mmCIF file of C-alpha atoms in Angstrom:
data_model
loop_
_atom_site.group_PDB
_atom_site.id
_atom_site.type_symbol
_atom_site.label_atom_id
_atom_site.label_comp_id
_atom_site.label_asym_id
_atom_site.label_seq_id
_atom_site.Cartn_x
_atom_site.Cartn_y
_atom_site.Cartn_z
ATOM 1 C CA TRP A 1 2.863 12.539 -62.365
ATOM 2 C CA ALA A 2 2.068 9.238 -64.098
ATOM 3 C CA SER A 3 0.964 8.162 -67.571
ATOM 4 C CA PHE A 4 0.083 5.032 -69.523
ATOM 5 C CA ARG A 5 2.401 3.856 -72.259
ATOM 6 C CA GLY A 6 1.679 0.632 -74.009
ATOM 7 C CA GLY A 7 -0.490 -0.679 -71.186
ATOM 8 C CA ASP A 8 2.141 0.151 -68.504
ATOM 9 C CA VAL A 9 2.120 2.860 -65.881
ATOM 10 C CA VAL A 10 5.067 5.193 -66.254
ATOM 11 C CA ILE A 11 5.978 7.591 -63.375
ATOM 12 C CA VAL A 12 6.831 10.975 -64.850
ATOM 13 C CA ASP A 13 7.359 13.107 -61.726
ATOM 14 C CA LEU A 14 8.650 11.115 -58.709
ATOM 15 C CA LYS A 15 8.777 14.137 -56.400
ATOM 16 C CA GLU A 16 5.131 14.999 -57.065
ATOM 17 C CA MET A 17 4.123 11.371 -56.453
ATOM 18 C CA ALA A 18 5.974 11.357 -53.097
ATOM 19 C CA GLY A 19 4.284 14.578 -52.017
ATOM 20 C CA GLU A 20 0.828 13.305 -52.917
ATOM 21 C CA THR A 21 1.497 10.025 -51.128
ATOM 22 C CA ALA A 22 2.618 11.894 -48.023
ATOM 23 C CA GLN A 23 -0.569 13.987 -48.065
ATOM 24 C CA LEU A 24 -2.626 10.843 -48.425
ATOM 25 C CA LEU A 25 -0.873 9.225 -45.430
ATOM 26 C CA GLU A 26 -1.395 12.330 -43.314
ATOM 27 C CA CYS A 27 -5.095 12.361 -44.182
ATOM 28 C CA MET A 28 -5.366 8.660 -43.302
ATOM 29 C CA GLU A 29 -3.629 9.215 -39.963
ATOM 30 C CA ALA A 30 -5.957 12.094 -39.149
ATOM 31 C CA GLN A 31 -9.001 9.960 -39.971
ATOM 32 C CA VAL A 32 -7.706 7.060 -37.883
ATOM 33 C CA ALA A 33 -7.058 9.402 -34.931
ATOM 34 C CA THR A 34 -10.584 10.823 -35.281
ATOM 35 C CA TYR A 35 -12.152 7.378 -35.328
ATOM 36 C CA ARG A 36 -10.021 6.308 -32.345
ATOM 37 C CA ARG A 37 -11.138 9.314 -30.312
ATOM 38 C CA GLN A 38 -14.787 8.649 -31.180
ATOM 39 C CA ARG A 39 -14.537 4.984 -30.176
ATOM 40 C CA LEU A 40 -12.597 5.660 -26.961
ATOM 41 C CA HIS A 41 -14.741 8.598 -25.886
ATOM 42 C CA GLY A 42 -17.308 6.271 -24.311
ATOM 43 C CA LEU A 43 -14.584 4.402 -22.397
ATOM 44 C CA ARG A 44 -12.982 7.519 -20.964
ATOM 45 C CA PRO A 45 -13.377 7.676 -17.150
ATOM 46 C CA PRO A 46 -15.262 10.633 -15.688
ATOM 47 C CA SER A 47 -13.381 13.610 -14.372
ATOM 48 C CA ARG A 48 -12.055 13.772 -10.828
ATOM 49 C CA ILE A 49 -14.758 16.258 -9.795
ATOM 50 C CA ALA A 50 -17.472 13.978 -11.162
ATOM 51 C CA ARG A 51 -16.040 10.987 -9.310
ATOM 52 C CA ASN A 52 -15.846 12.942 -6.029
ATOM 53 C CA TRP A 53 -19.087 14.885 -6.408
ATOM 54 C CA TYR A 54 -20.124 14.253 -2.792
ATOM 55 C CA VAL A 55 -16.949 15.873 -1.515
ATOM 56 C CA VAL A 56 -17.532 18.911 -3.707
ATOM 57 C CA ALA A 57 -21.196 19.075 -2.655
ATOM 58 C CA LEU A 58 -20.221 19.185 1.019
ATOM 59 C CA ALA A 59 -17.039 21.208 0.858
ATOM 60 C CA ALA A 60 -18.117 23.951 -1.564
ATOM 61 C CA PRO A 61 -20.977 25.439 0.554
ATOM 62 C CA ALA A 62 -18.958 25.217 3.778
ATOM 63 C CA SER A 63 -15.921 26.825 2.190
ATOM 64 C CA GLY A 64 -18.030 29.550 0.616
ATOM 65 C CA TYR A 65 -19.741 30.405 3.892
ATOM 66 C CA LEU A 66 -16.442 30.436 5.783
ATOM 67 C CA MET A 67 -14.862 32.754 3.225
ATOM 68 C CA TYR A 68 -17.895 35.038 3.347
ATOM 69 C CA ARG A 69 -17.671 35.383 7.135
ATOM 70 C CA LEU A 70 -13.918 35.944 7.069
ATOM 71 C CA MET A 71 -14.127 38.607 4.397
ATOM 72 C CA LYS A 72 -17.235 40.363 5.754
ATOM 73 C CA GLU A 73 -16.054 40.923 9.337
ATOM 74 C CA LYS A 74 -12.360 41.052 8.422
ATOM 75 C CA LEU A 75 -11.688 38.119 10.670
ATOM 76 C CA TRP A 76 -9.016 36.882 8.341
ATOM 77 C CA ILE A 77 -6.700 39.689 9.500
ATOM 78 C CA THR A 78 -7.112 38.736 13.167
ATOM 79 C CA LEU A 79 -6.789 35.079 12.297
ATOM 80 C CA ALA A 80 -3.622 35.685 10.301
ATOM 81 C CA VAL A 81 -2.046 37.796 13.091
ATOM 82 C CA ASN A 82 -2.908 35.268 15.802
ATOM 83 C CA THR A 83 -1.690 32.371 13.692
ATOM 84 C CA TYR A 84 1.580 34.140 13.003
ATOM 85 C CA ALA A 85 2.063 34.908 16.698
ATOM 86 C CA LYS A 86 1.283 31.330 17.754
ATOM 87 C CA LEU A 87 3.602 29.885 15.146
ATOM 88 C CA GLY A 88 6.375 32.236 16.248
ATOM 89 C CA GLU A 89 5.884 31.288 19.880
ATOM 90 C CA PHE A 90 5.779 27.611 18.984
ATOM 91 C CA PHE A 91 8.936 27.909 16.917
ATOM 92 C CA GLN A 92 10.690 29.808 19.740
ATOM 93 C CA GLU A 93 9.768 27.286 22.437
ATOM 94 C CA HIS A 94 10.145 24.032 20.511
ATOM 95 C CA MET A 95 12.830 24.781 17.940
ATOM 96 C CA LEU A 96 14.998 27.852 18.572
ATOM 97 C CA ASP A 97 15.522 27.668 22.346
ATOM 98 C CA PRO A 98 16.120 23.906 22.542
ATOM 99 C CA PHE A 99 18.573 23.918 19.626
ATOM 100 C CA GLN A 100 20.425 26.891 21.049
ATOM 101 C CA TYR A 101 20.803 25.126 24.375
ATOM 102 C CA ILE A 102 21.922 21.870 22.707
ATOM 103 C CA PHE A 103 24.519 23.770 20.675
ATOM 104 C CA THR A 104 25.720 25.598 23.785
ATOM 105 C CA GLU A 105 25.897 22.356 25.759
ATOM 106 C CA LEU A 106 27.814 20.424 23.095
ATOM 107 C CA PHE A 107 30.105 23.010 21.510
ATOM 108 C CA THR A 108 30.712 25.712 24.157
ATOM 109 C CA SER A 109 31.824 25.853 27.796
ATOM 110 C CA ASN A 110 28.834 27.860 28.953
ATOM 111 C CA GLY A 111 26.401 25.914 31.096
ATOM 112 C CA ARG A 112 22.887 26.427 32.316
ATOM 113 C CA LYS A 113 22.213 29.381 34.583
ATOM 114 C CA LYS A 114 21.902 28.321 38.215
ATOM 115 C CA ILE A 115 18.799 29.119 40.248
ATOM 116 C CA HIS A 116 20.756 29.387 43.511
ATOM 117 C CA ASP A 117 23.960 31.063 44.719
ATOM 118 C CA HIS A 118 26.751 28.876 46.125
ATOM 119 C CA GLU A 119 28.259 31.799 47.995
ATOM 120 C CA ALA A 120 24.925 32.597 49.669
ATOM 121 C CA LEU A 121 24.603 28.943 50.703
ATOM 122 C CA ALA A 122 28.090 28.918 52.243
ATOM 123 C CA SER A 123 27.406 32.209 54.036
ATOM 124 C CA THR A 124 24.129 30.855 55.430
ATOM 125 C CA ILE A 125 25.824 27.707 56.742
ATOM 126 C CA ASP A 126 28.622 29.716 58.388
ATOM 127 C CA SER A 127 26.069 32.060 59.968
ATOM 128 C CA LEU A 128 24.062 29.131 61.323
ATOM 129 C CA LYS A 129 27.174 27.514 62.828
ATOM 130 C CA GLY A 130 28.154 30.800 64.457
ATOM 131 C CA MET A 131 24.677 31.260 65.942
ATOM 132 C CA LEU A 132 24.641 27.694 67.293
ATOM 133 C CA GLU A 133 28.109 28.015 68.793
ATOM 134 C CA LYS A 134 27.233 31.312 70.466
ATOM 135 C CA TRP A 135 23.956 29.936 71.832
ATOM 136 C CA MET A 136 25.575 26.766 73.210
ATOM 137 C CA THR A 137 28.333 28.795 74.814
ATOM 138 C CA ASP A 138 25.767 30.995 76.571
ATOM 139 C CA CYS A 139 23.306 28.282 77.567
ATOM 140 C CA PHE A 140 25.627 25.297 78.177
ATOM 141 C CA PRO A 141 28.972 26.667 79.364
ATOM 142 C CA GLU A 142 29.876 23.339 81.037
ATOM 143 C CA MET A 143 29.572 21.371 77.755
ATOM 144 C CA ASP A 144 32.737 19.706 76.545
ATOM 145 C CA LYS A 145 34.489 21.663 73.816
ATOM 146 C CA LYS A 146 34.809 18.657 71.528
ATOM 147 C CA GLU A 147 31.110 17.768 71.818
ATOM 148 C CA MET A 148 30.137 21.396 71.182
ATOM 149 C CA THR A 149 32.300 21.539 68.041
ATOM 150 C CA ASP A 150 30.801 18.275 66.813
ATOM 151 C CA ARG A 151 27.238 19.535 67.312
ATOM 152 C CA VAL A 152 28.051 22.810 65.586
ATOM 153 C CA ASN A 153 29.618 21.054 62.551
ATOM 154 C CA ARG A 154 26.621 18.725 62.300
ATOM 155 C CA MET A 155 24.233 21.704 62.834
ATOM 156 C CA ASP A 156 22.350 19.644 65.396
ATOM 157 C CA LEU A 157 19.184 21.374 66.602
ATOM 158 C CA SER A 158 18.106 18.820 69.164
ATOM 159 C CA LEU A 159 19.058 21.090 72.045
ATOM 160 C CA ILE A 160 17.304 23.979 70.303
ATOM 161 C CA GLU A 161 14.102 21.922 70.069
ATOM 162 C CA GLU A 162 14.260 20.977 73.747
ATOM 163 C CA GLU A 163 14.842 24.579 74.764
ATOM 164 C CA PHE A 164 11.984 25.695 72.506
ATOM 165 C CA GLU A 165 9.598 23.262 74.205
ATOM 166 C CA LYS A 166 10.634 24.551 77.620
ATOM 167 C CA GLN A 167 10.188 28.215 76.664
ATOM 168 C CA VAL A 168 6.760 27.895 75.004
ATOM 169 C CA PRO A 169 4.714 27.664 78.266
ATOM 170 C CA SER A 170 6.331 30.855 79.550
ATOM 171 C CA ALA A 171 6.603 32.643 76.200
ATOM 172 C CA VAL A 172 5.640 36.050 77.645
ATOM 173 C CA THR A 173 8.210 36.121 80.399
ATOM 174 C CA ASN A 174 10.953 34.407 78.381
ATOM 175 C CA PHE A 175 10.297 36.170 75.092
ATOM 176 C CA PRO A 176 13.978 37.134 74.403
ATOM 177 C CA ASN A 177 15.184 33.533 74.755
ATOM 178 C CA LEU A 178 12.248 32.234 72.642
ATOM 179 C CA LEU A 179 12.951 34.810 69.972
ATOM 180 C CA ARG A 180 16.610 33.811 69.845
ATOM 181 C CA VAL A 181 15.738 30.115 69.471
ATOM 182 C CA SER A 182 13.175 30.927 66.765
ATOM 183 C CA LEU A 183 15.738 32.936 64.777
ATOM 184 C CA ILE A 184 18.183 30.031 64.924
ATOM 185 C CA GLU A 185 15.474 27.676 63.607
ATOM 186 C CA MET A 186 14.581 30.112 60.815
ATOM 187 C CA GLN A 187 18.248 30.197 59.823
ATOM 188 C CA PHE A 188 18.256 26.426 59.742
ATOM 189 C CA ILE A 189 15.136 26.375 57.544
ATOM 190 C CA LYS A 190 16.804 28.894 55.199
ATOM 191 C CA LYS A 191 19.822 26.586 54.943
ATOM 192 C CA GLU A 192 17.605 23.602 54.137
ATOM 193 C CA LEU A 193 15.782 25.536 51.434
ATOM 194 C CA MET A 194 19.050 26.549 49.795
ATOM 195 C CA LEU A 195 20.274 22.958 49.935
ATOM 196 C CA ALA A 196 17.035 21.854 48.254
ATOM 197 C CA MET A 197 17.554 24.464 45.552
ATOM 198 C CA ASN A 198 21.096 23.162 45.092
ATOM 199 C CA ALA A 199 19.735 19.615 44.666
ATOM 200 C CA ILE A 200 17.197 20.888 42.122
ATOM 201 C CA ASP A 201 20.010 22.539 40.215
ATOM 202 C CA ASP A 202 21.964 19.302 40.139
ATOM 203 C CA LEU A 203 18.890 17.423 38.930
ATOM 204 C CA LEU A 204 18.257 19.961 36.179
ATOM 205 C CA ASP A 205 21.892 19.903 35.129
ATOM 206 C CA SER A 206 21.765 16.135 34.677
ATOM 207 C CA ASN A 207 18.441 16.137 32.769
ATOM 208 C CA GLU A 208 18.359 19.499 30.999
ATOM 209 C CA PHE A 209 19.681 18.023 27.761
ATOM 210 C CA ASN A 210 16.911 15.370 27.807
ATOM 211 C CA PHE A 211 14.239 18.010 28.522
ATOM 212 C CA ARG A 212 15.433 20.193 25.666
ATOM 213 C CA THR A 213 15.549 17.263 23.305
ATOM 214 C CA MET A 214 12.013 16.178 24.262
ATOM 215 C CA ALA A 215 10.824 19.749 23.708
ATOM 216 C CA THR A 216 11.616 19.379 20.001
ATOM 217 C CA VAL A 217 9.332 16.328 19.610
ATOM 218 C CA PRO A 218 6.128 18.372 18.920
ATOM 219 C CA ALA A 219 7.998 20.376 16.278
ATOM 220 C CA TRP A 220 9.189 17.176 14.575
ATOM 221 C CA MET A 221 5.664 15.736 14.734
ATOM 222 C CA LEU A 222 4.261 18.893 13.178
ATOM 223 C CA PHE A 223 6.923 18.725 10.493
ATOM 224 C CA MET A 224 6.134 15.079 9.666
ATOM 225 C CA VAL A 225 2.358 15.708 9.546
ATOM 226 C CA SER A 226 2.886 18.767 7.333
ATOM 227 C CA ARG A 227 5.177 16.791 5.063
ATOM 228 C CA TRP A 228 2.636 13.967 4.816
ATOM 229 C CA GLY A 229 -0.180 16.408 4.035
ATOM 230 C CA LEU A 230 1.772 18.382 1.471
ATOM 231 C CA ARG A 231 2.969 15.197 -0.240
ATOM 232 C CA GLY A 232 -0.607 13.897 -0.422
ATOM 233 C CA LEU A 233 -1.721 17.234 -1.882
ATOM 234 C CA TYR A 234 1.106 17.113 -4.407
ATOM 235 C CA TYR A 235 0.158 13.577 -5.462
ATOM 236 C CA PHE A 236 -3.484 14.604 -5.744
ATOM 237 C CA ILE A 237 -2.726 17.649 -7.886
ATOM 238 C CA ASN A 238 -0.327 15.731 -10.148
ATOM 239 C CA ASN A 239 -2.663 12.716 -10.354
ATOM 240 C CA LYS A 240 -0.151 10.410 -8.684
ATOM 241 C CA ARG A 241 -1.779 7.853 -6.457
ATOM 242 C CA THR A 242 1.378 6.136 -5.196
ATOM 243 C CA SER A 243 4.419 7.420 -3.355
ATOM 244 C CA LYS A 244 8.014 6.787 -4.308
ATOM 245 C CA ALA A 245 8.338 3.847 -1.926
ATOM 246 C CA GLU A 246 5.090 2.318 -3.230
ATOM 247 C CA THR A 247 6.271 2.734 -6.808
ATOM 248 C CA HIS A 248 9.493 0.860 -6.049
ATOM 249 C CA TRP A 249 7.471 -1.825 -4.243
ATOM 250 C CA ILE A 250 5.195 -2.327 -7.285
ATOM 251 C CA LEU A 251 8.235 -2.681 -9.554
ATOM 252 C CA ARG A 252 9.777 -5.256 -7.212
ATOM 253 C CA ALA A 253 6.475 -7.156 -7.046
ATOM 254 C CA ARG A 254 6.172 -7.353 -10.846
ATOM 255 C CA LEU A 255 9.786 -8.397 -11.188
ATOM 256 C CA LEU A 256 9.094 -11.103 -8.583
ATOM 257 C CA ASP A 257 6.112 -12.371 -10.612
ATOM 258 C CA LEU A 258 8.310 -12.493 -13.702
ATOM 259 C CA GLU A 259 11.062 -14.354 -11.853
ATOM 260 C CA ARG A 260 8.546 -16.803 -10.372
ATOM 261 C CA LEU A 261 7.213 -17.610 -13.861
ATOM 262 C CA LEU A 262 10.698 -18.160 -15.266
ATOM 263 C CA VAL A 263 11.800 -20.358 -12.380
ATOM 264 C CA ILE A 264 8.740 -22.586 -12.805
ATOM 265 C CA ARG A 265 9.390 -22.954 -16.548
ATOM 266 C CA ASP A 266 13.143 -23.466 -16.245
ATOM 267 C CA GLY A 267 13.805 -27.130 -17.176
ATOM 268 C CA ALA A 268 10.189 -28.164 -16.566
ATOM 269 C CA PRO A 269 9.252 -31.685 -17.795
ATOM 270 C CA PRO A 270 6.945 -31.965 -20.796
ATOM 271 C CA ALA A 271 3.211 -32.265 -20.294
ATOM 272 C CA PRO A 272 1.826 -35.849 -20.214
ATOM 273 C CA PRO A 273 0.196 -37.090 -23.406
ATOM 274 C CA PRO A 274 -3.627 -37.029 -23.627
ATOM 275 C CA LEU A 275 -5.604 -40.132 -22.641
ATOM 276 C CA THR A 276 -6.368 -42.466 -25.533
ATOM 277 C CA ASP A 277 -8.859 -44.747 -23.732
ATOM 278 C CA GLY A 278 -11.372 -42.002 -23.079
ATOM 279 C CA VAL A 279 -13.508 -41.706 -19.939
ATOM 280 C CA LEU A 280 -14.991 -44.676 -18.113
ATOM 281 C CA SER A 281 -18.722 -44.945 -18.497
ATOM 282 C CA GLY A 282 -20.938 -45.130 -15.443
ATOM 283 C CA ARG A 283 -23.414 -47.506 -17.160
ATOM 284 C CA ALA A 284 -22.890 -50.941 -15.590
ATOM 285 C CA ASP A 285 -25.280 -53.858 -15.067
ATOM 286 C CA PRO A 286 -27.100 -53.173 -11.772
ATOM 287 C CA SER A 287 -27.805 -56.885 -11.275
ATOM 288 C CA PHE A 288 -24.081 -57.598 -11.044
ATOM 289 C CA PRO A 289 -22.632 -55.154 -8.522
ATOM 290 C CA ASP A 290 -19.225 -56.789 -8.769
ATOM 291 C CA THR A 291 -18.968 -56.113 -12.485
ATOM 292 C CA PRO A 292 -16.211 -53.534 -13.070
ATOM 293 C CA LEU A 293 -17.023 -50.403 -14.928
ATOM 294 C CA SER A 294 -15.977 -50.517 -18.536
ATOM 295 C CA PRO A 295 -15.783 -47.804 -21.130
ATOM 296 C CA SER A 296 -18.737 -47.562 -23.424
ATOM 297 C CA PRO A 297 -18.105 -47.604 -27.149
ATOM 298 C CA LEU A 298 -19.996 -44.324 -27.419
ATOM 299 C CA ASP A 299 -17.872 -42.737 -24.683
ATOM 300 C CA THR A 300 -14.567 -43.865 -26.093
ATOM 301 C CA PRO A 301 -13.298 -41.289 -28.586
ATOM 302 C CA SER A 302 -11.013 -42.260 -31.333
ATOM 303 C CA PRO A 303 -7.314 -41.378 -31.033
ATOM 304 C CA LYS A 304 -7.755 -38.823 -33.780
ATOM 305 C CA ALA A 305 -10.644 -37.085 -31.985
ATOM 306 C CA ALA A 306 -8.849 -37.181 -28.603
ATOM 307 C CA ALA A 307 -5.897 -35.241 -29.919
ATOM 308 C CA PRO A 308 -6.188 -31.458 -29.671
ATOM 309 C CA ALA A 309 -7.089 -29.566 -32.758
ATOM 310 C CA ASP A 310 -3.800 -27.683 -32.904
ATOM 311 C CA ALA A 311 -1.584 -30.647 -31.950
ATOM 312 C CA ASP A 312 0.120 -30.590 -35.315
ATOM 313 C CA ASP A 313 0.735 -26.837 -35.064
ATOM 314 C CA ARG A 314 2.109 -26.930 -31.506
ATOM 315 C CA PRO A 315 5.909 -26.655 -31.404
ATOM 316 C CA PRO A 316 7.866 -29.341 -29.592
ATOM 317 C CA HIS A 317 8.526 -28.729 -25.871
ATOM 318 C CA ARG A 318 11.832 -27.085 -24.999
ATOM 319 C CA GLY A 319 13.068 -26.638 -21.439
ATOM 320 C CA ASP A 320 15.232 -23.614 -22.296
ATOM 321 C CA ALA A 321 12.568 -21.442 -23.998
ATOM 322 C CA LEU A 322 9.111 -20.197 -23.131
ATOM 323 C CA GLY A 323 5.923 -21.215 -24.864
ATOM 324 C CA ARG A 324 3.531 -18.819 -26.497
ATOM 325 C CA ASP A 325 1.310 -18.301 -23.454
ATOM 326 C CA ASP A 326 4.213 -17.821 -21.055
ATOM 327 C CA LEU A 327 5.934 -15.467 -23.459
ATOM 328 C CA GLY A 328 2.741 -13.408 -23.643
ATOM 329 C CA MET A 329 2.649 -13.188 -19.844
ATOM 330 C CA VAL A 330 6.290 -12.051 -19.830
ATOM 331 C CA VAL A 331 5.431 -9.320 -22.345
ATOM 332 C CA LEU A 332 2.517 -8.155 -20.174
ATOM 333 C CA LEU A 333 4.670 -7.989 -17.038
ATOM 334 C CA VAL A 334 7.402 -6.120 -18.913
ATOM 335 C CA HIS A 335 4.796 -3.725 -20.256
ATOM 336 C CA GLY A 336 3.565 -3.108 -16.700
ATOM 337 C CA CYS A 337 7.098 -2.255 -15.570
ATOM 338 C CA ARG A 338 7.561 0.099 -18.498
ATOM 339 C CA THR A 339 4.252 1.813 -17.730
ATOM 340 C CA MET A 340 5.360 2.414 -14.130
ATOM 341 C CA LEU A 341 8.643 3.875 -15.364
ATOM 342 C CA LEU A 342 6.901 6.225 -17.799
ATOM 343 C CA LYS A 343 4.296 7.423 -15.300
ATOM 344 C CA ASN A 344 6.867 7.982 -12.559
ATOM 345 C CA ARG A 345 9.894 9.045 -14.559
ATOM 346 C CA SER A 346 10.570 11.935 -12.134
ATOM 347 C CA ARG A 347 11.331 9.412 -9.367
ATOM 348 C CA PHE A 348 14.233 7.802 -11.239
ATOM 349 C CA ASN A 349 17.369 9.329 -12.611
ATOM 350 C CA LYS A 350 17.885 9.267 -16.364
ATOM 351 C CA THR A 351 20.712 6.715 -16.314
ATOM 352 C CA ASP A 352 18.667 4.187 -14.335
ATOM 353 C CA GLN A 353 15.691 4.702 -16.656
ATOM 354 C CA LEU A 354 17.757 3.951 -19.754
ATOM 355 C CA ASN A 355 19.437 0.936 -18.169
ATOM 356 C CA VAL A 356 16.172 -0.523 -16.838
ATOM 357 C CA TRP A 357 14.513 0.033 -20.211
ATOM 358 C CA GLU A 358 17.337 -1.858 -21.947
ATOM 359 C CA ASP A 359 17.120 -4.716 -19.405
ATOM 360 C CA LEU A 360 13.363 -4.997 -19.918
ATOM 361 C CA ALA A 361 13.924 -5.123 -23.682
ATOM 362 C CA GLU A 362 16.309 -8.028 -23.163
ATOM 363 C CA LEU A 363 13.763 -9.820 -20.963
ATOM 364 C CA ALA A 364 11.063 -9.449 -23.618
ATOM 365 C CA GLY A 365 13.379 -10.786 -26.322
ATOM 366 C CA GLU A 366 13.466 -7.535 -28.258
ATOM 367 C CA ARG A 367 17.261 -7.706 -28.549
ATOM 368 C CA GLY A 368 17.235 -11.248 -29.879
ATOM 369 C CA PRO A 369 16.141 -14.746 -28.768
ATOM 370 C CA VAL A 370 16.918 -15.448 -25.101
ATOM 371 C CA SER A 371 16.687 -18.592 -23.022
ATOM 372 C CA ILE A 372 15.100 -18.880 -19.603
ATOM 373 C CA ARG A 373 18.537 -19.046 -17.975
ATOM 374 C CA GLN A 374 19.503 -15.776 -19.672
ATOM 375 C CA GLN A 375 16.264 -14.099 -18.526
ATOM 376 C CA LEU A 376 16.885 -15.210 -14.934
ATOM 377 C CA ALA A 377 20.446 -13.876 -15.176
ATOM 378 C CA VAL A 378 19.106 -10.515 -16.377
ATOM 379 C CA ILE A 379 16.709 -10.336 -13.398
ATOM 380 C CA SER A 380 19.530 -11.208 -11.007
ATOM 381 C CA ARG A 381 21.691 -8.495 -12.534
ATOM 382 C CA MET A 382 18.877 -5.955 -12.201
ATOM 383 C CA ARG A 383 18.488 -6.739 -8.498
ATOM 384 C CA ARG A 384 22.223 -6.315 -7.938
ATOM 385 C CA THR A 385 22.565 -3.137 -9.979
ATOM 386 C CA TYR A 386 19.566 -1.016 -9.002
ATOM 387 C CA LYS A 387 19.098 -0.036 -5.388
ATOM 388 C CA PHE A 388 15.327 0.441 -5.662
ATOM 389 C CA LEU A 389 14.963 -3.184 -6.882
ATOM 390 C CA ALA A 390 17.100 -4.723 -4.153
ATOM 391 C CA PRO A 391 15.081 -6.800 -1.637
ATOM 392 C CA HIS A 392 14.510 -5.146 1.749
#
């Protein structure tokens, strides 16, 4: 595709030359990739199994033996059935029943079922009053009507207790009277028990919602532990060592380091000039202790030697732009932020990724020269714009 004419190279077929050049470039790229793989092979970290060999050495035999026992005696069927039954019972007691009651309590007019009967309690009280009134009428006919009515309404058993004490010594001969007094006391005990049940109902009505809510705490704890375990397993499988919150925290920390560097360099005074008198020598006349130390001619460098080697190449100090070292640090911090974005791109939406990438390019000066004030303004805008970069 080329020839010599009069000592000059003349291209005859440009298309053939372009094809051969492309083949040559592809061959060079393949060779460079091969050399890079060979050089980096020794720096590659060992596999995850090799790094955690002790875990594999302990877990593999135990897991194998457990699987062997489960499969040999068919224990896995019994284990699966029992686990399913326990989970169903746990779900029924700590999730379904409490939430059904809470829904019924908040959104319907149906209340909790009572453990006692109000009508039975009223009937028992009326029966007890009738028995007391009949007994007082038979045993104390001379008692004032008003006092008798008051004792009956208060269901006072003091007279019953006195009569019971009198009848006990002659229980055989006075058995009918003793039996009547005992039945009245049994009716009173029945009334007290029903009143206690009524009080228990009132107590349960006032605290049932709290009890049902507390019953869901184990279910929520199990849910949180399961979520934590599954998330850790997901991170382990996908080789992600940090969570979403930790990723955002690392980005905020690197942005803080970048802002701290820019604030220190914003309008900083220039560095002091180097010393021209050298370093004072410690060789003084010991016979004259009051003689001040003076620089030795050998220890006093010349002004030319005291100046740094690259003093002529160093650019003049500017308070609105970064030096070479600081600019390199900015590039490293920006590269760290970009690496976090690339490794955790699934944790950011596409719009935020593009916008953050553009802001980082502006910070690094890839969109043109920027001053320190402009870089600080970009950081301030990033903190205002992106929620995951806002300080907490």
